[in-house]
Amino acid sequence: MTPTFPLTHAIDPAGTQDHVDSIQKVALGLCTIDLLIFFSRFFDEFGGAYHLPGFVLLLLIVTSLVTGKSLYGFSNKAGRFMLAFVAWVTVTLVFSIWRSNSIPNYEALLLALVYFAVVSGLVSTLRQVRRIMSTLAVSFLIAALMGFVFRDAQNGERLKLAIGTYHDPNQYAMCLLMGIPLWWFMAASSKTKPVKVLCYLCTLPMFLVFFQTGSRGGILGLAAVILLNFLTASLGKKVVLVAATVIGAIVAVAVMPSYIKMRYQTFFDSSAVDLSSQTDENAFLLKGDMDSEAGRKTLFLKSITMTINNPIFGVGPGNFPTAVFSHARESGEQYAWLVCHNAYTQISSETGIPGLILFVAILFCSVSNLNNVLRVTGPLGARPWPDMWQAASYLRMTLAGTSICMVFLSAGFTPEIYVLAGLTVGLERVLRIEMAKTAPVSVPNPSFSAGFVRQPRVAAPNPQESRWAKPHSL
């Protein structure tokens, strides 16, 4: 299943080994444990009172600072924009219309900064990048399995967990979608067929829970992942992918509760749903979905208006609901305490246009990192490297799906997208390390004290190869 192509440059076997000191090994171990805890949300349901997640996070921060390598990722453009974004949000906090209400979102962003730093800075080999990607995949599988035990869905309602972050079905769906391409990557990079089959099977409970969340934004994110996979696959794999998609859609429709099926239909044309033909309970839920869809459109327009009225500093992190509610009281309108439901306009309305520019720049540079890796490590690149190529390909799918889901979710300050951005930085840095071993390329020391020295872009010497190399697909 691993793509084969001739290696024009030998890969140093040492490049796949963990040449790290003992403290860095401890920090990497703590990083995987903490990511597993955070994204599985296991302690939302078990033993949260023991404060183990906070203790592990504290140890991770201390050990990563001791190594000094947690600052390496900020030499990359995505890292510099990440620092600039956090700094700007700090400024907007001062001008917030309700400072104490901004603290939770600001704390979430600081946690995202920590994860970005450790994920982008501590890794120095492809094996370490794969370990983090595998940890994320396992954590999302655990989150899916918890949905069968701690589900909060009665009478065909949307599936979500009883408490915690995944009590929001849209957030739950986005995170499950993040994990699916990572399991595909583990399957593609495994060397034995039984392991490949096992990895593909691990996505089945994730798909089952994903569809039962009823997240319409999640469906669009999944469509983006499948489309990206389809466009870059070979003809034979395109046929397999189409067949798998059709079969998966049929199975998904067969196991979905009737209300969830009708909910997905309201995304395309809410007028096509005949409420009179539904049960009283389904009609009540679907009417709420239609009202919610109309309300989201109104909130989107309000977020644009709020951005125009507060173009520099916004209204402060987390204060979009406050501003909407306050304006509704003054104008006599009826609005509940609702979040923006769009990460991009959430950022623009709460941190101003500068905040939005910095946020989009982080995403753009993350894609650029993957673009660079795919060009260099593809079959016609300067350094063909199938394993690195696959890692970048599947990480790109995860990043694309998450970015689409964020159009329908207020997740601008939570760590998910920033962890993926950190992985793109770490992956490109691993490539630079390997390139430096066999080529006379000057690679500056990406230390914090170096003043973020601009690193030269790694480019393939073959001017004829301008396209991205095709990734291995399902």
PDB file of N, CA, C and O in Angstrom, residues 384-418:
ATOM      1  N   PRO A 384      13.072  12.410  -2.776  1.00  0.00           N
ATOM      2  CA  PRO A 384      11.923  11.508  -2.659  1.00  0.00           C
ATOM      3  C   PRO A 384      11.956  10.722  -1.349  1.00  0.00           C
ATOM      4  O   PRO A 384      12.970  10.122  -1.003  1.00  0.00           O
ATOM      5  N   TRP A 385      10.841  10.755  -0.641  1.00  0.00           N
ATOM      6  CA  TRP A 385      10.778  10.138   0.682  1.00  0.00           C
ATOM      7  C   TRP A 385       9.324   9.730   0.925  1.00  0.00           C
ATOM      8  O   TRP A 385       8.517  10.526   1.405  1.00  0.00           O
ATOM      9  N   PRO A 386       8.946   8.499   0.589  1.00  0.00           N
ATOM     10  CA  PRO A 386       7.538   8.082   0.643  1.00  0.00           C
ATOM     11  C   PRO A 386       6.871   8.303   1.994  1.00  0.00           C
ATOM     12  O   PRO A 386       5.724   8.743   2.060  1.00  0.00           O
ATOM     13  N   ASP A 387       7.548   7.966   3.090  1.00  0.00           N
ATOM     14  CA  ASP A 387       6.935   8.090   4.412  1.00  0.00           C
ATOM     15  C   ASP A 387       6.640   9.550   4.764  1.00  0.00           C
ATOM     16  O   ASP A 387       5.579   9.864   5.316  1.00  0.00           O
ATOM     17  N   MET A 388       7.576  10.431   4.469  1.00  0.00           N
ATOM     18  CA  MET A 388       7.365  11.851   4.730  1.00  0.00           C
ATOM     19  C   MET A 388       6.247  12.391   3.834  1.00  0.00           C
ATOM     20  O   MET A 388       5.403  13.193   4.271  1.00  0.00           O
ATOM     21  N   TRP A 389       6.249  11.942   2.611  1.00  0.00           N
ATOM     22  CA  TRP A 389       5.237  12.351   1.629  1.00  0.00           C
ATOM     23  C   TRP A 389       3.838  11.986   2.115  1.00  0.00           C
ATOM     24  O   TRP A 389       2.913  12.785   2.061  1.00  0.00           O
ATOM     25  N   GLN A 390       3.683  10.759   2.609  1.00  0.00           N
ATOM     26  CA  GLN A 390       2.397  10.313   3.119  1.00  0.00           C
ATOM     27  C   GLN A 390       1.971  11.120   4.343  1.00  0.00           C
ATOM     28  O   GLN A 390       0.804  11.498   4.472  1.00  0.00           O
ATOM     29  N   ALA A 391       2.898  11.367   5.251  1.00  0.00           N
ATOM     30  CA  ALA A 391       2.566  12.128   6.458  1.00  0.00           C
ATOM     31  C   ALA A 391       2.021  13.504   6.086  1.00  0.00           C
ATOM     32  O   ALA A 391       1.015  13.971   6.634  1.00  0.00           O
ATOM     33  N   ALA A 392       2.684  14.175   5.140  1.00  0.00           N
ATOM     34  CA  ALA A 392       2.233  15.504   4.716  1.00  0.00           C
ATOM     35  C   ALA A 392       0.885  15.427   4.006  1.00  0.00           C
ATOM     36  O   ALA A 392       0.032  16.304   4.179  1.00  0.00           O
ATOM     37  N   SER A 393       0.675  14.384   3.213  1.00  0.00           N
ATOM     38  CA  SER A 393      -0.569  14.247   2.449  1.00  0.00           C
ATOM     39  C   SER A 393      -1.775  14.086   3.363  1.00  0.00           C
ATOM     40  O   SER A 393      -2.793  14.768   3.207  1.00  0.00           O
ATOM     41  N   TYR A 394      -1.669  13.198   4.332  1.00  0.00           N
ATOM     42  CA  TYR A 394      -2.804  12.945   5.213  1.00  0.00           C
ATOM     43  C   TYR A 394      -2.988  14.073   6.227  1.00  0.00           C
ATOM     44  O   TYR A 394      -4.117  14.364   6.639  1.00  0.00           O
ATOM     45  N   LEU A 395      -1.912  14.700   6.609  1.00  0.00           N
ATOM     46  CA  LEU A 395      -2.037  15.860   7.486  1.00  0.00           C
ATOM     47  C   LEU A 395      -2.748  16.996   6.760  1.00  0.00           C
ATOM     48  O   LEU A 395      -3.533  17.740   7.351  1.00  0.00           O
ATOM     49  N   ARG A 396      -2.505  17.106   5.458  1.00  0.00           N
ATOM     50  CA  ARG A 396      -3.196  18.121   4.660  1.00  0.00           C
ATOM     51  C   ARG A 396      -4.698  17.844   4.625  1.00  0.00           C
ATOM     52  O   ARG A 396      -5.513  18.776   4.700  1.00  0.00           O
ATOM     53  N   MET A 397      -5.086  16.583   4.513  1.00  0.00           N
ATOM     54  CA  MET A 397      -6.514  16.242   4.540  1.00  0.00           C
ATOM     55  C   MET A 397      -7.141  16.645   5.880  1.00  0.00           C
ATOM     56  O   MET A 397      -8.243  17.211   5.921  1.00  0.00           O
ATOM     57  N   THR A 398      -6.455  16.331   6.958  1.00  0.00           N
ATOM     58  CA  THR A 398      -6.972  16.681   8.283  1.00  0.00           C
ATOM     59  C   THR A 398      -7.101  18.188   8.433  1.00  0.00           C
ATOM     60  O   THR A 398      -8.106  18.687   8.955  1.00  0.00           O
ATOM     61  N   LEU A 399      -6.109  18.920   7.981  1.00  0.00           N
ATOM     62  CA  LEU A 399      -6.130  20.379   8.086  1.00  0.00           C
ATOM     63  C   LEU A 399      -7.258  20.964   7.254  1.00  0.00           C
ATOM     64  O   LEU A 399      -7.960  21.890   7.691  1.00  0.00           O
ATOM     65  N   ALA A 400      -7.478  20.414   6.053  1.00  0.00           N
ATOM     66  CA  ALA A 400      -8.549  20.914   5.184  1.00  0.00           C
ATOM     67  C   ALA A 400      -9.918  20.666   5.803  1.00  0.00           C
ATOM     68  O   ALA A 400     -10.770  21.566   5.851  1.00  0.00           O
ATOM     69  N   GLY A 401     -10.151  19.451   6.298  1.00  0.00           N
ATOM     70  CA  GLY A 401     -11.435  19.132   6.896  1.00  0.00           C
ATOM     71  C   GLY A 401     -11.723  19.972   8.122  1.00  0.00           C
ATOM     72  O   GLY A 401     -12.848  20.465   8.315  1.00  0.00           O
ATOM     73  N   THR A 402     -10.715  20.176   8.967  1.00  0.00           N
ATOM     74  CA  THR A 402     -10.895  20.980  10.184  1.00  0.00           C
ATOM     75  C   THR A 402     -11.169  22.434   9.837  1.00  0.00           C
ATOM     76  O   THR A 402     -12.018  23.081  10.468  1.00  0.00           O
ATOM     77  N   SER A 403     -10.473  22.962   8.844  1.00  0.00           N
ATOM     78  CA  SER A 403     -10.675  24.358   8.443  1.00  0.00           C
ATOM     79  C   SER A 403     -12.094  24.589   7.936  1.00  0.00           C
ATOM     80  O   SER A 403     -12.682  25.648   8.185  1.00  0.00           O
ATOM     81  N   ILE A 404     -12.656  23.599   7.230  1.00  0.00           N
ATOM     82  CA  ILE A 404     -14.033  23.718   6.751  1.00  0.00           C
ATOM     83  C   ILE A 404     -15.017  23.647   7.916  1.00  0.00           C
ATOM     84  O   ILE A 404     -15.975  24.428   7.998  1.00  0.00           O
ATOM     85  N   CYS A 405     -14.794  22.717   8.825  1.00  0.00           N
ATOM     86  CA  CYS A 405     -15.688  22.584   9.981  1.00  0.00           C
ATOM     87  C   CYS A 405     -15.729  23.869  10.802  1.00  0.00           C
ATOM     88  O   CYS A 405     -16.772  24.218  11.369  1.00  0.00           O
ATOM     89  N   MET A 406     -14.628  24.581  10.848  1.00  0.00           N
ATOM     90  CA  MET A 406     -14.556  25.791  11.656  1.00  0.00           C
ATOM     91  C   MET A 406     -15.414  26.917  11.095  1.00  0.00           C
ATOM     92  O   MET A 406     -15.687  27.892  11.789  1.00  0.00           O
ATOM     93  N   VAL A 407     -15.856  26.781   9.843  1.00  0.00           N
ATOM     94  CA  VAL A 407     -16.779  27.764   9.281  1.00  0.00           C
ATOM     95  C   VAL A 407     -18.124  27.706  10.011  1.00  0.00           C
ATOM     96  O   VAL A 407     -18.863  28.677  10.035  1.00  0.00           O
ATOM     97  N   PHE A 408     -18.405  26.566  10.645  1.00  0.00           N
ATOM     98  CA  PHE A 408     -19.700  26.372  11.300  1.00  0.00           C
ATOM     99  C   PHE A 408     -19.565  26.198  12.815  1.00  0.00           C
ATOM    100  O   PHE A 408     -20.490  25.730  13.463  1.00  0.00           O
ATOM    101  N   LEU A 409     -18.417  26.593  13.367  1.00  0.00           N
ATOM    102  CA  LEU A 409     -18.167  26.327  14.777  1.00  0.00           C
ATOM    103  C   LEU A 409     -17.310  27.430  15.376  1.00  0.00           C
ATOM    104  O   LEU A 409     -16.367  27.898  14.741  1.00  0.00           O
ATOM    105  N   SER A 410     -17.637  27.850  16.580  1.00  0.00           N
ATOM    106  CA  SER A 410     -16.835  28.867  17.263  1.00  0.00           C
ATOM    107  C   SER A 410     -15.639  28.194  17.933  1.00  0.00           C
ATOM    108  O   SER A 410     -15.656  27.883  19.124  1.00  0.00           O
ATOM    109  N   ALA A 411     -14.603  27.944  17.155  1.00  0.00           N
ATOM    110  CA  ALA A 411     -13.425  27.238  17.646  1.00  0.00           C
ATOM    111  C   ALA A 411     -12.154  28.020  17.335  1.00  0.00           C
ATOM    112  O   ALA A 411     -11.097  27.433  17.130  1.00  0.00           O
ATOM    113  N   GLY A 412     -12.259  29.342  17.318  1.00  0.00           N
ATOM    114  CA  GLY A 412     -11.095  30.153  16.968  1.00  0.00           C
ATOM    115  C   GLY A 412     -10.027  30.217  18.026  1.00  0.00           C
ATOM    116  O   GLY A 412      -8.877  30.554  17.726  1.00  0.00           O
ATOM    117  N   PHE A 413     -10.368  29.894  19.284  1.00  0.00           N
ATOM    118  CA  PHE A 413      -9.393  29.989  20.364  1.00  0.00           C
ATOM    119  C   PHE A 413      -9.039  28.631  20.961  1.00  0.00           C
ATOM    120  O   PHE A 413      -8.166  28.557  21.820  1.00  0.00           O
ATOM    121  N   THR A 414      -9.701  27.574  20.545  1.00  0.00           N
ATOM    122  CA  THR A 414      -9.420  26.246  21.086  1.00  0.00           C
ATOM    123  C   THR A 414      -8.228  25.613  20.366  1.00  0.00           C
ATOM    124  O   THR A 414      -7.892  25.996  19.241  1.00  0.00           O
ATOM    125  N   PRO A 415      -7.569  24.619  20.977  1.00  0.00           N
ATOM    126  CA  PRO A 415      -6.265  24.155  20.473  1.00  0.00           C
ATOM    127  C   PRO A 415      -6.264  23.345  19.184  1.00  0.00           C
ATOM    128  O   PRO A 415      -5.191  23.144  18.608  1.00  0.00           O
ATOM    129  N   GLU A 416      -7.409  22.834  18.714  1.00  0.00           N
ATOM    130  CA  GLU A 416      -7.394  21.847  17.631  1.00  0.00           C
ATOM    131  C   GLU A 416      -6.602  22.307  16.412  1.00  0.00           C
ATOM    132  O   GLU A 416      -5.668  21.620  15.964  1.00  0.00           O
ATOM    133  N   ILE A 417      -6.951  23.436  15.839  1.00  0.00           N
ATOM    134  CA  ILE A 417      -6.315  23.870  14.602  1.00  0.00           C
ATOM    135  C   ILE A 417      -4.853  24.235  14.833  1.00  0.00           C
ATOM    136  O   ILE A 417      -4.003  24.066  13.941  1.00  0.00           O
ATOM    137  N   TYR A 418      -4.518  24.683  16.034  1.00  0.00           N
ATOM    138  CA  TYR A 418      -3.151  25.101  16.319  1.00  0.00           C
ATOM    139  C   TYR A 418      -2.222  23.903  16.512  1.00  0.00           C
ATOM    140  O   TYR A 418      -1.028  23.987  16.228  1.00  0.00           O
TER     141      TYR A 418
END
